[in-house]
Amino acid sequence: MTSEPPPARVQATDAPGQPEPTPRLKELYRTFEQHSLIPLWTEIGGLMPPQPAPAAVPHLWRWAELLPAAEESGELVPVGRGGERRALALANPGLAGRPFATATLWAAIQYLNPGENAPVHRHSQHAFRFVVEGEGVWTVVDGDPVAMRRGDFLPQAGWHWHGHHNRTDTPMAWIDGLDIPFQHHIDATFFEFGPDDVQTRATPEHSASERLWAHPGLRPLTRLRPTPATPLLAYRWEYTDRALAEQLALEAEGHAVTLEPGHAAVRYTNPTTGADVMPTLRCEFHRLVPGTRTAVRHEVGSSVFQVFDGRGEVGVGEATWTVERGDLFVVPSWQPLTLAAETGLDLFRFSDAPLFERLHLHRSHQEGHDS
Amino acid sequence: MTSEPPPARVQATDAPGQPEPTPRLKELYRTFEQHSLIPLWTEIGGLMPPQPAPAAVPHLWRWAELLPAAEESGELVPVGRGGERRALALANPGLAGRPFATATLWAAIQYLNPGENAPVHRHSQHAFRFVVEGEGVWTVVDGDPVAMRRGDFLPQAGWHWHGHHNRTDTPMAWIDGLDIPFQHHIDATFFEFGPDDVQTRATPEHSASERLWAHPGLRPLTRLRPTPATPLLAYRWEYTDRALAEQLALEAEGHAVTLEPGHAAVRYTNPTTGADVMPTLRCEFHRLVPGTRTAVRHEVGSSVFQVFDGRGEVGVGEATWTVERGDLFVVPSWQPLTLAAETGLDLFRFSDAPLFERLHLHRSHQEGHDS
Amino acid sequence: MTSEPPPARVQATDAPGQPEPTPRLKELYRTFEQHSLIPLWTEIGGLMPPQPAPAAVPHLWRWAELLPAAEESGELVPVGRGGERRALALANPGLAGRPFATATLWAAIQYLNPGENAPVHRHSQHAFRFVVEGEGVWTVVDGDPVAMRRGDFLPQAGWHWHGHHNRTDTPMAWIDGLDIPFQHHIDATFFEFGPDDVQTRATPEHSASERLWAHPGLRPLTRLRPTPATPLLAYRWEYTDRALAEQLALEAEGHAVTLEPGHAAVRYTNPTTGADVMPTLRCEFHRLVPGTRTAVRHEVGSSVFQVFDGRGEVGVGEATWTVERGDLFVVPSWQPLTLAAETGLDLFRFSDAPLFERLHLHRSHQEGHDS
Amino acid sequence: MTSEPPPARVQATDAPGQPEPTPRLKELYRTFEQHSLIPLWTEIGGLMPPQPAPAAVPHLWRWAELLPAAEESGELVPVGRGGERRALALANPGLAGRPFATATLWAAIQYLNPGENAPVHRHSQHAFRFVVEGEGVWTVVDGDPVAMRRGDFLPQAGWHWHGHHNRTDTPMAWIDGLDIPFQHHIDATFFEFGPDDVQTRATPEHSASERLWAHPGLRPLTRLRPTPATPLLAYRWEYTDRALAEQLALEAEGHAVTLEPGHAAVRYTNPTTGADVMPTLRCEFHRLVPGTRTAVRHEVGSSVFQVFDGRGEVGVGEATWTVERGDLFVVPSWQPLTLAAETGLDLFRFSDAPLFERLHLHRSHQEGHDS
């Protein structure tokens, strides 16, 4: 963990509305410092900008660089109790060397060698795994083994025991998303170690969670209370893929079901409420048909995207990148975003939107529209 | 605004579970840095502590120091467009020179000279004013003039136009509370300037808001939708005082209505929902009869208290202070808190609890009890 | 209780879409009867009308007739265990001799002689009392004595113990409203006898409930869970009167706070939710300034009004009446309603609207507007 | 439609707590009648029983009688505008000749000959279809053709246009469930005729609704608002069957997922909220393994069951029946229910439970347990 030394104070005496820097004022400012006081009038510009001015910057991490770094970690760094996970966090260059993709979101590539075991723990942070390629790892959540395969989305609500183990003879890498930066900032974090080994080495095709919950519109009568997070531990690729394909087919038949022409999208939801899978994280999958370019959109709150398949061009703020399978990029708060598909383009997205919505702080704006 | 320079990176090679610092590992760490990656295994201890480990520390600001600093600001610092408010923020010594009482809460003393006018603006931040002494200022909220008097609590939901003006020949000071640090961190902030002068200089005893809303259990038929924040702009001292006195009288008559023996408390609520006055801020008033000592309690999330009247002893974490009228102190997340009343002790409190509850991140623990 | 004999079956063979009444069809109809079957095609017109076709009719009960009938009951009919209450129910002439004001609402005048006691019981039905004149009775609810005085509204959520006693040397009459017909129809009713005498003969000015809850916008910290019905047992006239007066004063000052020009109105609400006082009953108070005539309005669901003060003219469906203090009238579902004030006109209203809203069955239409 | 003549008034002068029937009292009772008043004290026993005393009685309709009656209707009764549907309602023998299964629920068998068309209409009543055998009819809902096949559950929220047509050369019968009695009683009903013919004769395997919504846990981003009723128009048998089979398999593996040993059950839910499919109707499917007998349970509110497969014994109140495929039976409010499976027993159930829950009137009791 990085420590945070006192920043250099910038007393913006030339900012608008500032008093004359007389000796008596300087003396007063020393009194403030002595009494742990800071005036609003020198700080307001940075604290209360006209619109979000995130420190996080738009940034792209290429899979072609990420994966080799993870692979080399696989050779040099053991996985075990203490370090807990062999994960490399995307560190936003605007965030002062902290391992945070944005001010609220953590995104990392995790890597597990054949036969390895990531020890059991639980934490208040909400988490998920998304698999861009490979298979062979099972995550055991509260004793329920959940297979991980390309395209699967595997939510993991806070405070459930979980460990991973690789049952194959090839390594596997995937993406972890969490709300670590958010919970760290607001001081909400609890963490507890569990056993060093997972509770079961069973490798079923489907977890008990799926067998209980993955039936559209059907709820077990023994599970009728709404839960803050989804009880479904795996959202399989076959369903996501089919839902997106159907949206585009319905669009072709004349139904107004896509976000915009050629742009299908689904949100992963909690079947007990219909709301987001977890209270702090929104997760979605987007599919653009070749040639589609999305409208330019600003949203309060930040997102991380991973390209699942295809090739396209992405614009975030001032940046523009050509992206391919596995590439990850961040969209800081209120930065304009547009996506363009060269081939068909499949994208996984996660964001901190639920916290804004639950606190009534959400806003959005589509260029050329009122929000 | 303070800038935040890159902190010194501490690569905790001697932390548990760390790999051997071989030359090849050092080379790998350089590759990480080059690709904007940071390993979890070196950071996990600081990021995911067993329980909240806030950077903010317990701290006390004495009214006897605060008020003179505000008074001297009243002589040296004009109030007007740009600086916007003559306010001195409580800067938690643990928060690296930032003007934040805790990681999420802003608390400041604001000061307005006779005849002065604080210009109109609006912002996404939620705010309130609490008056520990004095009177004579009206806040004009969306054109509705709201008198401010000792004991009054004046909520101010985000994105409403507001300015202040002092209509008397004596200065007035009060406390501002806002969610500035929280909204700043998550990049939710919007801000807009309004006119330099308030819309009206009328000085009614009661605002239109009170005349419409301050009737217990009664709602105007023209205002039936729930609103995220309270439409009632003033919670007058006479009601708060009476509610607390009645709780203690009922307790004396044998009713189980107090929090614990000798400890009455009310929460300011939104009459359209019964929930907190604002989505991110909880505001309460506590009254302890002489001799009462509260149980020791831990809560996720942070609070600021101001002593409204009386004298007592406060314990927060390792700190213990004797407190008096006007003194303010902060309780960082999960730090144990106990209050003891020497005389009768009246305390105003605000906290960030609603954001934890709305995100299902709240926990509490009372020593000697399970939570 | 009235029994409900089998109605005469009307086989509407001449209704639209009916088959030829051949011998074979008649035989088939006999088979239906034998197997407890009834065809939709003969019934659909009555069951599924184009808009609500209530059996209840608009009707007026004059206070000048009601009160003497109650007074004479006071001479002839004892009050006590078994009969439970000396109450005369408004029996809608359209409802086949049942003691129901509408299909869902019960309204009755209750009468208690000096020194009398109405025994304690509890029931699942939600209830309230409204006092058009007099005072001197206390209702004891779960041991809490609640004074009843002109203009007071006294809700009584289902399944709380309650009894009444008259502590004065004059009789007292008031109005009871309940959801008896609704709960009777859907078979939801539970009832239990309590002691023959009220738990306490104390006669405080204010109930414990009021002392705990009647502080605008303030909630005791020991009562933070939302409750389905209001915990406040008395909504005093002074507050209702002031709220209405302020609405009209604010309207005169240019604020858009009234329902329509000259028509102020408040809803009694549950301070723990901001919603209706009880899950099945909506209660409101309306004030019209002299000369005001309301727009003609249709609403799904039925209402009962009582004139609290003043004189005016009321139109319901085809009926028109001149009304005075104490008069009660019903507005069946979807019947057009208009109110006209000759003098100032104060009206108490209750309805079954919450059940329609909670079940998403509400509709309304204002003539000259879309709803 | 049956009319409801005035019932015989029973003045229960010998009920407990009744006054002496003096001439003066009789005169008073005449005055009451003249003024449309009815005393509570003569009525209270019937109106406010100690527990629900439904007029509806437990009753069984055998498929072996129902289906032939429907088939003969198919020969004798045309389907078309006016009569609207060839449907035979279960008329509870306790409900005075009205076509109501219980006080709140409508259940009917509907029958459509090859090539027939049931004309388009819409109504405020919520409805569903459940198919115990056969196939070949499509319901067209707002233009979306929905196939109907054995085991499918097809909800139809109020106020959507719908018609049916049979595209095969065999007749088809199914069960209709609606809240007609409830909406009729509370006077909530609206009804409108549409075109005589369905909008489309397309016969797709899956409706657009399913293609958009039947993906577990996935929501289209264009459909993010919660809707009062489910947007999914078909819950296919393959999913229901699999969900039940998995519950029993998980039970066999040691997971506590069934309602009681050998008793699996799912509720059909609205994917936008996780709540019941419609605001007034609850729909479920139950599977009992051979030899299972359920605990005896009382619930406020009424239910209708249809045996989908297997044979068993059912106890409702005092009645006991052996039941087989297609048989329907009603459970009036608070009547004890127990089910026993001889073979494996599959049951479809619908009830009025959501209205009780939304109005906080629900109660249940399992014999041998507190509720």
CSV table of C-alpha atoms in Angstrom, one decimal, chain A residues 269-275, chain D residues 213 219-220 223-232 235 269-275:
chain,number,residue,atom,x,y,z
A,269,THR,CA,-29.0,-8.1,-12.8
A,270,ASN,CA,-30.0,-9.5,-9.5
A,271,PRO,CA,-33.0,-11.8,-10.0
A,272,THR,CA,-34.3,-11.0,-6.5
A,273,THR,CA,-34.7,-7.3,-7.4
A,274,GLY,CA,-34.2,-6.7,-11.1
A,275,ALA,CA,-31.5,-4.2,-10.1
D,213,TRP,CA,-36.5,-11.2,-21.7
D,219,ARG,CA,-32.0,-7.1,-18.9
D,220,PRO,CA,-32.0,-5.2,-22.2
D,223,ARG,CA,-35.9,-1.7,-20.7
D,224,LEU,CA,-34.5,-0.6,-17.4
D,225,ARG,CA,-37.6,0.8,-15.6
D,226,PRO,CA,-39.4,-1.5,-13.2
D,227,THR,CA,-42.8,-2.4,-14.5
D,228,PRO,CA,-45.8,-3.3,-12.3
D,229,ALA,CA,-46.2,-6.6,-14.2
D,230,THR,CA,-43.8,-8.9,-16.0
D,231,PRO,CA,-42.8,-8.0,-19.6
D,232,LEU,CA,-42.1,-11.7,-20.2
D,235,TYR,CA,-42.6,-19.0,-19.0
D,269,THR,CA,-41.6,-13.6,-11.1
D,270,ASN,CA,-41.3,-10.3,-12.9
D,271,PRO,CA,-37.7,-9.9,-14.0
D,272,THR,CA,-37.8,-6.1,-13.6
D,273,THR,CA,-38.5,-6.4,-9.8
D,274,GLY,CA,-38.1,-10.0,-8.7
D,275,ALA,CA,-41.7,-9.7,-7.3
